[in-house]
Short mmCIF file of C-alpha atoms and ligand atoms in Angstrom, two decimals:
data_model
loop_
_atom_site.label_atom_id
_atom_site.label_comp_id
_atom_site.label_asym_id
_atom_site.label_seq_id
_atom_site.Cartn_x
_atom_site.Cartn_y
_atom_site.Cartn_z
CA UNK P 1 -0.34 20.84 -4.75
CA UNK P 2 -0.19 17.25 -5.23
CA UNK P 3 -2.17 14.67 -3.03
CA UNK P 4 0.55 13.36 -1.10
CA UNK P 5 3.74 15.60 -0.85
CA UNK P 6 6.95 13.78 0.69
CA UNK P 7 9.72 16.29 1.79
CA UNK P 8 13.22 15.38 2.73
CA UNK P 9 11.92 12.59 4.89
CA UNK P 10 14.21 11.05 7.60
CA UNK P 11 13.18 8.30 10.07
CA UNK P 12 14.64 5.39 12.02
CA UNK P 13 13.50 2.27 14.34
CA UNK P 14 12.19 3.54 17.80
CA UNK P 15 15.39 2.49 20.32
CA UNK P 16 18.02 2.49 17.52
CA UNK P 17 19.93 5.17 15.66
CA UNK P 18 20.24 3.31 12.19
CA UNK P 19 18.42 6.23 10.08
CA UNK P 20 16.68 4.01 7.61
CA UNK P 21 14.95 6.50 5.31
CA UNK P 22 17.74 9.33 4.71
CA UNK P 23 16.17 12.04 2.48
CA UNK P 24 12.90 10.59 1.06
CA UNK P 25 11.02 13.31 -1.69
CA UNK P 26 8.08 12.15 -4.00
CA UNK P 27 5.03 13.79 -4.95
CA UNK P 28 1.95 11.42 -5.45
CA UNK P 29 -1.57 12.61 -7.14
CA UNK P 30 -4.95 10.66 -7.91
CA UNK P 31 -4.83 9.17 -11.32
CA UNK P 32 -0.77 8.78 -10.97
CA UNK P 33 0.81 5.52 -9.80
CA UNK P 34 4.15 5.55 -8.88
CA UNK P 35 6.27 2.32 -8.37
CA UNK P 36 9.10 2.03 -6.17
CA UNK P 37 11.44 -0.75 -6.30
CA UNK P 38 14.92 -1.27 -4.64
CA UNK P 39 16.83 -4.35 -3.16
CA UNK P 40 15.64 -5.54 0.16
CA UNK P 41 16.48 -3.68 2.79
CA UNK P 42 16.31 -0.78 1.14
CA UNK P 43 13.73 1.19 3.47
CA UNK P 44 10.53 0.27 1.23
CA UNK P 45 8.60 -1.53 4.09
CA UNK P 46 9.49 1.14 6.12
CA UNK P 47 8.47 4.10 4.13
CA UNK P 48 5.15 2.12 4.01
CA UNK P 49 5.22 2.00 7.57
CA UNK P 50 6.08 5.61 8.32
CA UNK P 51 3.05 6.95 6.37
CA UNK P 52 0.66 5.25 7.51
CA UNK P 53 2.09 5.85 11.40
CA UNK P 54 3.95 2.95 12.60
CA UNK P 55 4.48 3.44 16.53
CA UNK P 56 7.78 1.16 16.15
CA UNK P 57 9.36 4.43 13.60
CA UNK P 58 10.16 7.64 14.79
CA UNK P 59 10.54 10.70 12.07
CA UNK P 60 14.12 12.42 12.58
CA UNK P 61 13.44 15.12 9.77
CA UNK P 62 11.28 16.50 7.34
CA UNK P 63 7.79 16.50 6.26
CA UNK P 64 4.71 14.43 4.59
CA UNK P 65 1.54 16.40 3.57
CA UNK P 66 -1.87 14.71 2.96
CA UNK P 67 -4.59 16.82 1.14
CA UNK P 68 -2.59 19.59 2.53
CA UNK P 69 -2.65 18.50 5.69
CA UNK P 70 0.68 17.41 8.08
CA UNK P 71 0.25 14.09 8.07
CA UNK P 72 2.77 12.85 10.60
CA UNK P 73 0.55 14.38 13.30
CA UNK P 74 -2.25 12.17 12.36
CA UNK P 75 -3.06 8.76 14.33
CA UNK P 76 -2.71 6.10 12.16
CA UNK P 77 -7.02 5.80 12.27
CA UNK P 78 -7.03 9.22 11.26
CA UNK P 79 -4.83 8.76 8.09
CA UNK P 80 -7.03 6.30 7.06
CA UNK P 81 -10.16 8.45 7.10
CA UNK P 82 -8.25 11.27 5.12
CA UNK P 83 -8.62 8.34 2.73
CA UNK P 84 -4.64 6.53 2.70
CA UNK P 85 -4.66 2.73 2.49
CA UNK P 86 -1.72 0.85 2.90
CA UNK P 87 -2.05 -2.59 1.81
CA UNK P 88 0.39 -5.02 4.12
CA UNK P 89 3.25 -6.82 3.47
CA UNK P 90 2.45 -9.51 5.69
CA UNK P 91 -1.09 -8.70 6.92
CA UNK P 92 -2.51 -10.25 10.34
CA UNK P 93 -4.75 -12.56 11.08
CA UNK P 94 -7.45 -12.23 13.67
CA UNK P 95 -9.06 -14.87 15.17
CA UNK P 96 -12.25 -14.10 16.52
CA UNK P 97 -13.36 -11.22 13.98
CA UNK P 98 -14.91 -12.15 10.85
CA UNK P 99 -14.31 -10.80 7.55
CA UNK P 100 -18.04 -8.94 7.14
CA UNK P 101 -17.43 -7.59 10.34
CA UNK P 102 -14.21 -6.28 10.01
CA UNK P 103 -15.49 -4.53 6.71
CA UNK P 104 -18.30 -3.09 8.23
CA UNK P 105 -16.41 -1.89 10.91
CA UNK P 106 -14.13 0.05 8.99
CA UNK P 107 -16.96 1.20 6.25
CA UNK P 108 -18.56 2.79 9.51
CA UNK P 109 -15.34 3.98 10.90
CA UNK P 110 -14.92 6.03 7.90
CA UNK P 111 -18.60 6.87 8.01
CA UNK P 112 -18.26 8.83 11.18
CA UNK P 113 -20.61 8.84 14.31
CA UNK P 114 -24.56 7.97 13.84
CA UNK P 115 -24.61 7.24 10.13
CA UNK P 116 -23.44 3.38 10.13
CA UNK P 117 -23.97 1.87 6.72
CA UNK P 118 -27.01 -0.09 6.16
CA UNK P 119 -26.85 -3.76 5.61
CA UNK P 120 -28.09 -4.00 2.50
CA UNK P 121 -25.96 -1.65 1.00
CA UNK P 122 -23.36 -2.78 2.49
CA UNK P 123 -23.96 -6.54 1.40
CA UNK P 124 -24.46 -5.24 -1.93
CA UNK P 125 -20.97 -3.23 -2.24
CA UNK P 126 -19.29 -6.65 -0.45
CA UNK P 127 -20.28 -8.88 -2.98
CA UNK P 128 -19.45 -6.24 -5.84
CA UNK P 129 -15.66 -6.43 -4.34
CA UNK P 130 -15.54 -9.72 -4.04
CA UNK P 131 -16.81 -10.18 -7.87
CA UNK P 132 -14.17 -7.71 -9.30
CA UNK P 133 -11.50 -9.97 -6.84
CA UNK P 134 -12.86 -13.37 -7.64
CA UNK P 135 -13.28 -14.39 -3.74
CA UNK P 136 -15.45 -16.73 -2.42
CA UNK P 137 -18.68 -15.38 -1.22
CA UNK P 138 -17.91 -17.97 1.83
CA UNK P 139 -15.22 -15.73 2.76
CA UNK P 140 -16.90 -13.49 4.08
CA UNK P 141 -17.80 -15.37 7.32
CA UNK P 142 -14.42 -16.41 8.44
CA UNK P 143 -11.91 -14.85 10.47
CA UNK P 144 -9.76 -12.59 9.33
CA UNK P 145 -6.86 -13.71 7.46
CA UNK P 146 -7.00 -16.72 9.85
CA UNK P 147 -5.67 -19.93 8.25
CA UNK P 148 -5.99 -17.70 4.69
CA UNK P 149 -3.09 -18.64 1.81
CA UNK P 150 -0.94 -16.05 0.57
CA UNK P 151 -3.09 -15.09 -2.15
CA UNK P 152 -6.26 -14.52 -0.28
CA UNK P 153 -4.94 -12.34 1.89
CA UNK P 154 -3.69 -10.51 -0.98
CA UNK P 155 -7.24 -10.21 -2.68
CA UNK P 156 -8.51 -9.81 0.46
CA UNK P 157 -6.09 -6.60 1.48
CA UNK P 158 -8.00 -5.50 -2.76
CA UNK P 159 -11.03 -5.94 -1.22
CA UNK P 160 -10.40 -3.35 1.46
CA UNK P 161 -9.30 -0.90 -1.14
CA UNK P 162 -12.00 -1.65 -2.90
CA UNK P 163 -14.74 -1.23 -0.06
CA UNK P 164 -12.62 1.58 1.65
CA UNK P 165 -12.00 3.80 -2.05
CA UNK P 166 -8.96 5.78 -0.77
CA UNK P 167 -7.92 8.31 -2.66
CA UNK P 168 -3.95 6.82 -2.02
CA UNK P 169 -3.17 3.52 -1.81
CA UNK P 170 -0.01 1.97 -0.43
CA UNK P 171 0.62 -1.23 -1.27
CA UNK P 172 3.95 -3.02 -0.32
CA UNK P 173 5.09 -6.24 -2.39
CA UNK P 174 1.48 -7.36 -2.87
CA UNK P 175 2.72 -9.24 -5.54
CA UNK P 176 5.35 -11.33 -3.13
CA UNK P 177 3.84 -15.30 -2.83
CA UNK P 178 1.30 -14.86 -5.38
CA UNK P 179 0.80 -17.01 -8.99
CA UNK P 180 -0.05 -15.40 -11.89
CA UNK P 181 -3.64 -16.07 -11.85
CA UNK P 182 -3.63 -14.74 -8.39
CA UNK P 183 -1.68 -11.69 -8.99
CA UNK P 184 -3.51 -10.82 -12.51
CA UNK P 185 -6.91 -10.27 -10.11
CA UNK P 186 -4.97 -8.36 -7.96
CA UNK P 187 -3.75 -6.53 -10.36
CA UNK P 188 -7.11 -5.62 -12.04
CA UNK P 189 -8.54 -5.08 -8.93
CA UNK P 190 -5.86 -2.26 -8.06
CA UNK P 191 -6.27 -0.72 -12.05
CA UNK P 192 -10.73 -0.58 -11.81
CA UNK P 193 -9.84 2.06 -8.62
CA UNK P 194 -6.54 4.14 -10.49
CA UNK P 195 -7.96 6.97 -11.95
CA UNK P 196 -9.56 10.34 -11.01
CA UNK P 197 -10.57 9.52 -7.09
CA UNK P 198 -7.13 7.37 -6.69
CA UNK P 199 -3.68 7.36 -6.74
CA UNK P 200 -0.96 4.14 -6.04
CA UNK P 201 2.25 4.04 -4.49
CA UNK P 202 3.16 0.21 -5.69
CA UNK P 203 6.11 -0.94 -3.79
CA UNK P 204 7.42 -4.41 -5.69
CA UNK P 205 11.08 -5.43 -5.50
CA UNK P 206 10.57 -7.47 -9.04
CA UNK P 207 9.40 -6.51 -12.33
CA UNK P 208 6.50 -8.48 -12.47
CA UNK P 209 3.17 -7.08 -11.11
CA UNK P 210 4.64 -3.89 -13.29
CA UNK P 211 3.46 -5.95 -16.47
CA UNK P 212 -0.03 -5.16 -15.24
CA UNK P 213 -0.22 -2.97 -13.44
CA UNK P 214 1.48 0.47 -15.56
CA UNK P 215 3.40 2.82 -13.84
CA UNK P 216 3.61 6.19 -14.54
CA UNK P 217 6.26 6.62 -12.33
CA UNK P 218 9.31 4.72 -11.02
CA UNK P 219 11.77 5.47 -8.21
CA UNK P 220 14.78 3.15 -7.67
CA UNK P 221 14.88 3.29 -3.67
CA UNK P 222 18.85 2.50 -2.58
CA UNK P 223 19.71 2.86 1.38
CA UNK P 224 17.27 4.85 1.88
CA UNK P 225 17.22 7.85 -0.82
CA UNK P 226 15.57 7.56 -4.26
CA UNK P 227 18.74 7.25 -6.37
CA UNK P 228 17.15 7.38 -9.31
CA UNK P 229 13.55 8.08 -11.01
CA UNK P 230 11.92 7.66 -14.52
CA UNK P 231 9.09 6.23 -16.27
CA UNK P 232 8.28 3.09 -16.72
CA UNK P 233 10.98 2.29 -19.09
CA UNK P 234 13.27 2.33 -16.23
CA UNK P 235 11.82 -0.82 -14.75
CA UNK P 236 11.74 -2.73 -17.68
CA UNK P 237 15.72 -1.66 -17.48
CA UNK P 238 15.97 -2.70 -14.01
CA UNK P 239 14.80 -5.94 -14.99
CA UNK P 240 17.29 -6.68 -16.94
CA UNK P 241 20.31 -5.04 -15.19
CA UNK P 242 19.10 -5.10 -11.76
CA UNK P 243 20.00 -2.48 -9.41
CA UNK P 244 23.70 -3.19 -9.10
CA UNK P 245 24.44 -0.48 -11.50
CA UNK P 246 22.02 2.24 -9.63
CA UNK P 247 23.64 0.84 -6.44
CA UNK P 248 27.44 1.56 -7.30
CA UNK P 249 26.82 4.78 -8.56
CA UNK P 250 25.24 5.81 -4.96
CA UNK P 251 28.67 4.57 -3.37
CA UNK P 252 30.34 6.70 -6.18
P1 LIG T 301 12.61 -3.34 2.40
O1 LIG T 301 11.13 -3.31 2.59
O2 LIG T 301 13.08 -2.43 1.30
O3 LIG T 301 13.14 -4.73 2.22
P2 LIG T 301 12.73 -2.48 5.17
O4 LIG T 301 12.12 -1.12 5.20
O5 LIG T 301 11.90 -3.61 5.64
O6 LIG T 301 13.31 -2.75 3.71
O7 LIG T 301 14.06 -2.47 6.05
C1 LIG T 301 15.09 -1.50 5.91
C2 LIG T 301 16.18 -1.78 6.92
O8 LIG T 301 15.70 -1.55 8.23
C3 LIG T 301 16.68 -3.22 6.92
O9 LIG T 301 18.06 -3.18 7.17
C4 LIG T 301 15.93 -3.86 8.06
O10 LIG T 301 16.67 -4.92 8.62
C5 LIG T 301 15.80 -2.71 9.03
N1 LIG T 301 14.56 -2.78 9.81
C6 LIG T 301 13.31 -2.53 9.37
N2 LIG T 301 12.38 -2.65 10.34
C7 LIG T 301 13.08 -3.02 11.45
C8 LIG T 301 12.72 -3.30 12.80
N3 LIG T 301 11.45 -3.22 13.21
N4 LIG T 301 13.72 -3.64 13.65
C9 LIG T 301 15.01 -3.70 13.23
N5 LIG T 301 15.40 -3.45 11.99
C10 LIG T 301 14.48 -3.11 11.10
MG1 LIG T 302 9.60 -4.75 2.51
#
């Protein structure tokens, strides 16, 4: 069975009834990475959001299994430790909580009860990360995201990944408000942990981060469903007719 299984999955917004996922399947294992695109407003974010156990979505119908296991009963903290990552959109800052301690507070998360990671080590695998991402050492003592530019809080949502080694990562429009220098690290920082111990879900509504980051997969997300999937030819045809075509054929 794969690593991630996605059956006929249904959700909307908590207090609406505007289903916005309407019949989601996709099967994701380590060592594949599968990229979805789709106009905005499409139910990308949101997809995102359900697996990884937004309160603000409810699940109308169907299923997600993780390693086997039902996944929507999992708290969010738990679907992290079964080793998902979901790399934000628009990630938060938080004052107060500085970016060594927020690592090592997830490293020991992970870790479970009485065996926290040991400083050195941990220093050690920080400034590994931060090498393969190209971030300041300096970083590491500020807050969180706080006063960060777009592309650091990219690299810095890499750096989780690369701390946290999940065996799926999510990781929605990381290439949105990022140069190409910026976006290249990212992008090699994401293809050092592809392989045997992880797969990618790479959610992108352009092209772009496609050029380096490969896809083995991609799914054309429209309203909701996947309306159509292929390899990675298809986004290269995307790119050049855009999803107008995909798009009328779902109102056909
Ligand atoms: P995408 O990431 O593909 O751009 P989203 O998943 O963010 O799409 O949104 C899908 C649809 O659901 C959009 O019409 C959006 O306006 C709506 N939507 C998403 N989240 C919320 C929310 N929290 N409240 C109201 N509408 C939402
Ligand atoms: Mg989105």
């Amino acid at each position: 069975m794969a690593d991630l299984v996605i059956r006929n999955l249904h959700a909307k917004i908590v207090d609406s009834d505007k289903e916005i996922l309407r019949g989601i399947d996709l099967e994701v294992s380590r060592g594949e990475t599968h990229a979805i695109m789709g106009p905005n407003g499409s139910g990308k974010s949101t997809l995102s959001h359900v697996l990884m156990g937004h309160p603000g979505y409810e699940v109308t119908d169907g299923e997600v299994l993780f390693h086997g296991d039902d996944l929507l009963t999992m708290a969010p903290d738990e679907r992290s430790r079964a080793g998902l990552f979901l790399c934000f959109q628009y990630p938060y800052a938080v004052p107060g909580v500085t970016v060594a301690n927020f690592l090592r507070t997830a490293i020991n998360a992970h870790r479970g009860k009485g065996d926290p990671i040991r400083i050195p080590e941990f220093r050690t695998r920080m400034e590994a990360a931060m090498k393969l991402l190209d971030v300041d050492r300096k970083m590491s003592s500020r807050y969180l995201n706080d006063g960060f530019s777009g592309g650091e809080k990219k690299r810095l949502e890499i750096l989780q990944l690369a701390m946290l080694k999940p065996s799926l990562a999510v990781l929605d429009e990381t290439d949105s408000g990022l140069d190409i220098d910026a976006l290249k690290i990212v992008a090699h920082g994401v293809n050092a942990h592809i392989g045997d111990e992880m797969g990618a879900i790479v959610i992108t509504h352009y092209q772009r981060i496609l050029d380096y980051i490969t896809p083995s997969h991609v799914h054309v997300l429209i309203e909701g469903r996947i309306a159509r999937s292929g390899g990675a030819e298809l986004a290269k045809e995307l790119e050049r007719a855009g999803y107008a075509d995909i798009a009328a054929s779902v109102e056909a």
